[in-house]
Amino acid sequence: MPVRTSVATRVIACLDVDAGRVVKGVNFADLRDAGDPVELATLYDAQGVDELTFLDVTASSGNRETTYDVVRRTAEQVFIPLTVGGGVRSVDDVDRLLRAGADKVGVNTAAIARPELIAEIADRFGAQVLVLSADVRRRVDGSGRRTDDFVMTTHGGRTPVDLDAIEWCARAAELGAGEILLNSMDLDGTKGGFDLELIRRVRAAVTVPVIASGGAGRAEHFAPAVDAGADAVLAASVFHFGELTVGEVKAAMRAAGVTVR
């Protein structure tokens, strides 16, 4: 298994942004309004969140200026690392987002279509700014049952791809991705806990940091994700709708023996 350095686990709040508003659903469907992204970012910053992630869930519509505006306004208000993803297709897109105030940029669909994009971004800006946003589903067999195999999806989880997720994460890290945002599309928004098997298998395949995403529902869900190999844990709806605070999550993790910031 790859050797990792022991550091404090990060707690990350994720804001799925659609037309300038934060939205959240289940399995990336039935989205409902969750508030103003700048206001929520400021709230989480005050609660002690370590990083923020913005995902433009309708980036394919082409109205990217809204995203740049949200990034600029957020960067003016908070001073913690900000990752932005959704619709990033080129080195120029990364450049614009960094100039708008992003610290890191996430790629998924365009990188699967053309893996060379990962190396191009890493070569120009450094691996530390590049996050592979991996939207993963369990493969479904002929009878409709989920298997133990994991495959990638694109376009915000809507399009399945016949690409082994574990192998893809390993390849992306070799090409220059600085960390893996590992999102279980099966568990996204379900609040039943993280996919620990998925985390363990990706952890065994890469040495870069792994962010666990998809399924957080209770404070006690976070420590097992760290035990499975996550370097950071991410949540969205439980924060947006006031079910948990960042402080409550960190307290539960400390009680379970996890070092947090």
Short mmCIF file of C-alpha atoms in Angstrom, two decimals:
data_model
loop_
_atom_site.label_atom_id
_atom_site.label_comp_id
_atom_site.label_asym_id
_atom_site.label_seq_id
_atom_site.Cartn_x
_atom_site.Cartn_y
_atom_site.Cartn_z
CA MET A 1 0.00 0.00 0.00
CA PRO A 2 1.31 3.52 -0.75
CA VAL A 3 2.87 5.36 2.20
CA ARG A 4 1.20 8.62 3.30
CA THR A 5 2.27 11.41 5.59
CA SER A 6 0.14 11.76 8.72
CA VAL A 7 -1.50 15.20 8.76
CA ALA A 8 -4.66 16.69 10.21
CA THR A 9 -7.84 15.69 8.39
CA ARG A 10 -9.57 18.53 6.55
CA VAL A 11 -13.30 19.16 6.73
CA ILE A 12 -14.65 20.61 3.48
CA ALA A 13 -18.04 22.16 2.72
CA CYS A 14 -19.29 21.63 -0.83
CA LEU A 15 -21.54 24.12 -2.58
CA ASP A 16 -23.26 22.86 -5.74
CA VAL A 17 -23.99 26.07 -7.66
CA ASP A 18 -26.67 26.48 -10.34
CA ALA A 19 -27.21 29.93 -11.88
CA GLY A 20 -25.63 31.63 -8.90
CA ARG A 21 -27.53 29.74 -6.18
CA VAL A 22 -26.55 26.75 -4.05
CA VAL A 23 -28.70 23.68 -4.78
CA LYS A 24 -28.78 20.16 -3.37
CA GLY A 25 -30.63 16.97 -4.23
CA VAL A 26 -30.26 13.20 -3.99
CA ASN A 27 -28.03 11.39 -6.50
CA PHE A 28 -27.66 14.75 -8.29
CA ALA A 29 -31.41 14.88 -9.04
CA ASP A 30 -34.45 16.77 -7.68
CA LEU A 31 -32.35 19.81 -6.85
CA ARG A 32 -33.71 22.33 -4.34
CA ASP A 33 -32.49 25.78 -3.42
CA ALA A 34 -30.13 25.91 -0.45
CA GLY A 35 -29.16 29.57 -0.37
CA ASP A 36 -26.69 32.19 -1.52
CA PRO A 37 -23.20 30.75 -2.05
CA VAL A 38 -21.31 33.74 -0.64
CA GLU A 39 -23.48 33.84 2.49
CA LEU A 40 -23.05 30.10 3.06
CA ALA A 41 -19.32 30.28 2.43
CA THR A 42 -19.02 33.06 5.01
CA LEU A 43 -21.05 31.02 7.53
CA TYR A 44 -18.89 27.92 7.10
CA ASP A 45 -15.73 29.97 7.34
CA ALA A 46 -16.96 31.32 10.68
CA GLN A 47 -17.74 27.75 11.81
CA GLY A 48 -14.15 26.72 11.15
CA VAL A 49 -14.38 24.80 7.87
CA ASP A 50 -10.95 24.10 6.39
CA GLU A 51 -11.79 24.44 2.70
CA LEU A 52 -14.67 25.19 0.35
CA THR A 53 -15.52 23.43 -2.90
CA PHE A 54 -17.79 25.00 -5.53
CA LEU A 55 -19.19 22.72 -8.23
CA ASP A 56 -21.01 24.35 -11.13
CA VAL A 57 -23.64 21.65 -11.71
CA THR A 58 -24.99 23.17 -14.93
CA ALA A 59 -21.71 24.32 -16.45
CA SER A 60 -22.60 22.69 -19.77
CA SER A 61 -25.23 25.39 -20.27
CA GLY A 62 -22.36 27.72 -21.07
CA ASN A 63 -23.13 30.63 -18.74
CA ARG A 64 -19.81 30.55 -16.94
CA GLU A 65 -19.67 34.25 -16.07
CA THR A 66 -22.05 33.60 -13.18
CA THR A 67 -19.55 31.15 -11.75
CA TYR A 68 -16.65 33.59 -12.11
CA ASP A 69 -18.70 36.23 -10.31
CA VAL A 70 -19.53 33.87 -7.43
CA VAL A 71 -15.86 32.88 -7.13
CA ARG A 72 -14.74 36.51 -7.10
CA ARG A 73 -17.27 37.54 -4.46
CA THR A 74 -16.47 34.54 -2.27
CA ALA A 75 -12.71 35.07 -2.51
CA GLU A 76 -13.24 38.64 -1.32
CA GLN A 77 -15.09 37.43 1.79
CA VAL A 78 -13.26 34.30 2.94
CA PHE A 79 -9.59 33.40 3.10
CA ILE A 80 -9.58 29.61 3.14
CA PRO A 81 -8.70 27.43 0.14
CA LEU A 82 -11.38 27.43 -2.54
CA THR A 83 -11.71 24.68 -5.15
CA VAL A 84 -13.92 25.26 -8.20
CA GLY A 85 -15.07 22.61 -10.65
CA GLY A 86 -17.67 22.03 -13.34
CA GLY A 87 -17.26 22.61 -17.05
CA VAL A 88 -13.47 23.05 -16.95
CA ARG A 89 -12.30 22.07 -20.43
CA SER A 90 -8.97 23.79 -21.01
CA VAL A 91 -5.87 25.34 -19.49
CA ASP A 92 -7.43 28.74 -20.23
CA ASP A 93 -10.48 27.84 -18.12
CA VAL A 94 -8.17 27.04 -15.22
CA ASP A 95 -6.32 30.32 -15.70
CA ARG A 96 -9.56 32.33 -15.59
CA LEU A 97 -10.77 30.59 -12.43
CA LEU A 98 -7.45 31.10 -10.66
CA ARG A 99 -7.48 34.77 -11.63
CA ALA A 100 -11.05 35.02 -10.27
CA GLY A 101 -9.86 33.78 -6.88
CA ALA A 102 -9.91 29.98 -6.95
CA ASP A 103 -6.99 28.21 -5.28
CA LYS A 104 -7.62 24.83 -6.89
CA VAL A 105 -9.62 23.67 -9.91
CA GLY A 106 -11.49 20.39 -10.39
CA VAL A 107 -11.73 18.47 -13.67
CA ASN A 108 -13.78 15.43 -14.61
CA THR A 109 -15.62 15.14 -17.92
CA ALA A 110 -13.02 16.87 -20.08
CA ALA A 111 -10.19 14.90 -18.50
CA ILE A 112 -11.89 11.58 -19.24
CA ALA A 113 -12.42 12.69 -22.84
CA ARG A 114 -8.79 13.80 -23.14
CA PRO A 115 -6.51 12.65 -20.30
CA GLU A 116 -3.66 14.81 -21.62
CA LEU A 117 -5.53 17.79 -20.15
CA ILE A 118 -4.44 16.69 -16.67
CA ALA A 119 -0.76 16.84 -17.58
CA GLU A 120 -1.21 20.16 -19.39
CA ILE A 121 -2.80 21.79 -16.33
CA ALA A 122 -0.27 20.29 -13.91
CA ASP A 123 2.67 21.33 -16.09
CA ARG A 124 1.48 24.94 -16.29
CA PHE A 125 0.11 25.55 -12.79
CA GLY A 126 1.48 22.71 -10.64
CA ALA A 127 -0.20 19.57 -9.33
CA GLN A 128 -1.22 21.42 -6.16
CA VAL A 129 -3.95 23.31 -8.06
CA LEU A 130 -5.42 20.29 -9.85
CA VAL A 131 -8.17 18.16 -8.31
CA LEU A 132 -9.57 15.13 -10.12
CA SER A 133 -13.30 15.21 -9.47
CA ALA A 134 -14.21 11.53 -9.69
CA ASP A 135 -17.97 10.88 -9.84
CA VAL A 136 -18.14 7.13 -9.28
CA ARG A 137 -20.94 4.56 -9.44
CA ARG A 138 -20.97 0.85 -8.73
CA ARG A 139 -21.41 -1.15 -11.91
CA VAL A 140 -24.90 -2.65 -12.28
CA ASP A 141 -25.20 -6.25 -13.49
CA GLY A 142 -27.77 -7.68 -15.90
CA SER A 143 -30.33 -8.16 -13.13
CA GLY A 144 -30.05 -4.56 -11.99
CA ARG A 145 -28.00 -5.25 -8.87
CA ARG A 146 -24.98 -3.18 -7.88
CA THR A 147 -21.69 -5.06 -8.04
CA ASP A 148 -18.33 -4.57 -6.32
CA ASP A 149 -16.89 -2.94 -9.45
CA PHE A 150 -16.68 0.85 -9.69
CA VAL A 151 -17.00 2.86 -12.90
CA MET A 152 -16.75 6.53 -13.77
CA THR A 153 -19.54 8.90 -14.80
CA THR A 154 -19.42 12.26 -16.56
CA HIS A 155 -21.61 15.34 -16.98
CA GLY A 156 -22.42 15.69 -13.30
CA GLY A 157 -22.99 11.97 -12.81
CA ARG A 158 -25.61 11.71 -15.53
CA THR A 159 -23.57 9.78 -18.11
CA PRO A 160 -22.04 6.39 -17.22
CA VAL A 161 -18.64 5.58 -18.73
CA ASP A 162 -17.17 2.10 -19.15
CA LEU A 163 -14.01 3.14 -17.34
CA ASP A 164 -12.75 1.44 -14.20
CA ALA A 165 -12.79 4.12 -11.48
CA ILE A 166 -9.88 2.77 -9.44
CA GLU A 167 -7.62 2.50 -12.49
CA TRP A 168 -8.66 5.96 -13.67
CA CYS A 169 -7.86 7.59 -10.32
CA ALA A 170 -4.42 5.97 -10.36
CA ARG A 171 -3.76 7.11 -13.92
CA ALA A 172 -4.91 10.65 -13.19
CA ALA A 173 -2.56 10.86 -10.22
CA GLU A 174 0.32 9.68 -12.40
CA LEU A 175 -0.56 12.33 -15.00
CA GLY A 176 -0.40 15.09 -12.40
CA ALA A 177 -3.64 15.34 -10.41
CA GLY A 178 -2.73 16.67 -6.98
CA GLU A 179 -5.68 15.12 -5.14
CA ILE A 180 -8.80 13.04 -5.76
CA LEU A 181 -12.28 14.29 -4.91
CA LEU A 182 -13.95 10.89 -4.65
CA ASN A 183 -17.71 11.21 -4.88
CA SER A 184 -20.00 8.20 -4.55
CA MET A 185 -22.87 8.95 -6.90
CA ASP A 186 -24.85 6.05 -5.44
CA LEU A 187 -24.76 7.56 -1.95
CA ASP A 188 -24.77 11.27 -2.82
CA GLY A 189 -27.43 13.02 -0.73
CA THR A 190 -28.69 9.78 0.84
CA LYS A 191 -27.14 10.55 4.27
CA GLY A 192 -26.44 6.87 4.93
CA GLY A 193 -22.68 7.17 5.27
CA PHE A 194 -19.69 7.15 2.92
CA ASP A 195 -18.81 4.24 0.61
CA LEU A 196 -15.94 2.90 2.69
CA GLU A 197 -15.00 0.17 0.23
CA LEU A 198 -14.60 2.73 -2.55
CA ILE A 199 -12.38 4.88 -0.33
CA ARG A 200 -10.22 1.90 0.68
CA ARG A 201 -9.68 0.79 -2.90
CA VAL A 202 -8.74 4.23 -4.20
CA ARG A 203 -6.51 4.81 -1.16
CA ALA A 204 -4.60 1.64 -2.00
CA ALA A 205 -4.09 2.82 -5.59
CA VAL A 206 -2.84 6.40 -5.11
CA THR A 207 -0.47 8.36 -2.89
CA VAL A 208 -2.09 11.76 -3.42
CA PRO A 209 -4.71 13.02 -0.93
CA VAL A 210 -8.21 11.52 -1.20
CA ILE A 211 -11.33 13.54 -0.32
CA ALA A 212 -14.31 11.40 0.70
CA SER A 213 -17.62 12.70 -0.68
CA GLY A 214 -21.16 11.39 -0.96
CA GLY A 215 -23.33 10.02 1.83
CA ALA A 216 -22.57 12.05 4.96
CA GLY A 217 -25.64 12.24 7.17
CA ARG A 218 -24.54 12.11 10.82
CA ALA A 219 -21.50 13.31 12.73
CA GLU A 220 -20.37 9.74 13.34
CA HIS A 221 -20.13 9.03 9.59
CA PHE A 222 -16.94 11.04 9.12
CA ALA A 223 -14.36 9.18 11.24
CA PRO A 224 -14.90 5.82 9.46
CA ALA A 225 -14.12 7.53 6.13
CA VAL A 226 -10.79 8.65 7.58
CA ASP A 227 -10.13 5.15 8.91
CA ALA A 228 -10.77 3.86 5.39
CA GLY A 229 -8.07 6.16 4.03
CA ALA A 230 -9.55 9.61 3.38
CA ASP A 231 -7.33 12.63 3.97
CA ALA A 232 -10.33 14.97 3.93
CA VAL A 233 -14.09 14.62 4.33
CA LEU A 234 -16.66 16.63 2.41
CA ALA A 235 -20.34 17.31 3.05
CA ALA A 236 -23.04 19.50 1.56
CA SER A 237 -26.70 19.18 2.49
CA VAL A 238 -26.14 18.42 6.18
CA PHE A 239 -24.39 21.78 6.44
CA HIS A 240 -26.70 23.71 4.10
CA PHE A 241 -29.90 22.77 5.92
CA GLY A 242 -28.49 23.13 9.44
CA GLU A 243 -28.50 19.43 10.34
CA LEU A 244 -24.84 19.58 11.38
CA THR A 245 -22.30 22.31 11.99
CA VAL A 246 -18.65 22.09 11.10
CA GLY A 247 -17.85 22.23 14.80
CA GLU A 248 -20.06 19.23 15.57
CA VAL A 249 -18.36 17.21 12.84
CA LYS A 250 -14.89 18.08 14.08
CA ALA A 251 -15.85 17.31 17.69
CA ALA A 252 -17.15 13.86 16.70
CA MET A 253 -13.99 13.16 14.73
CA ARG A 254 -11.77 14.20 17.65
CA ALA A 255 -13.79 11.96 19.97
CA ALA A 256 -13.11 9.08 17.59
CA GLY A 257 -9.38 9.76 17.70
CA VAL A 258 -9.03 11.61 14.39
CA THR A 259 -6.67 14.59 14.29
CA VAL A 260 -8.43 17.63 12.85
CA ARG A 261 -7.44 21.26 12.40
#
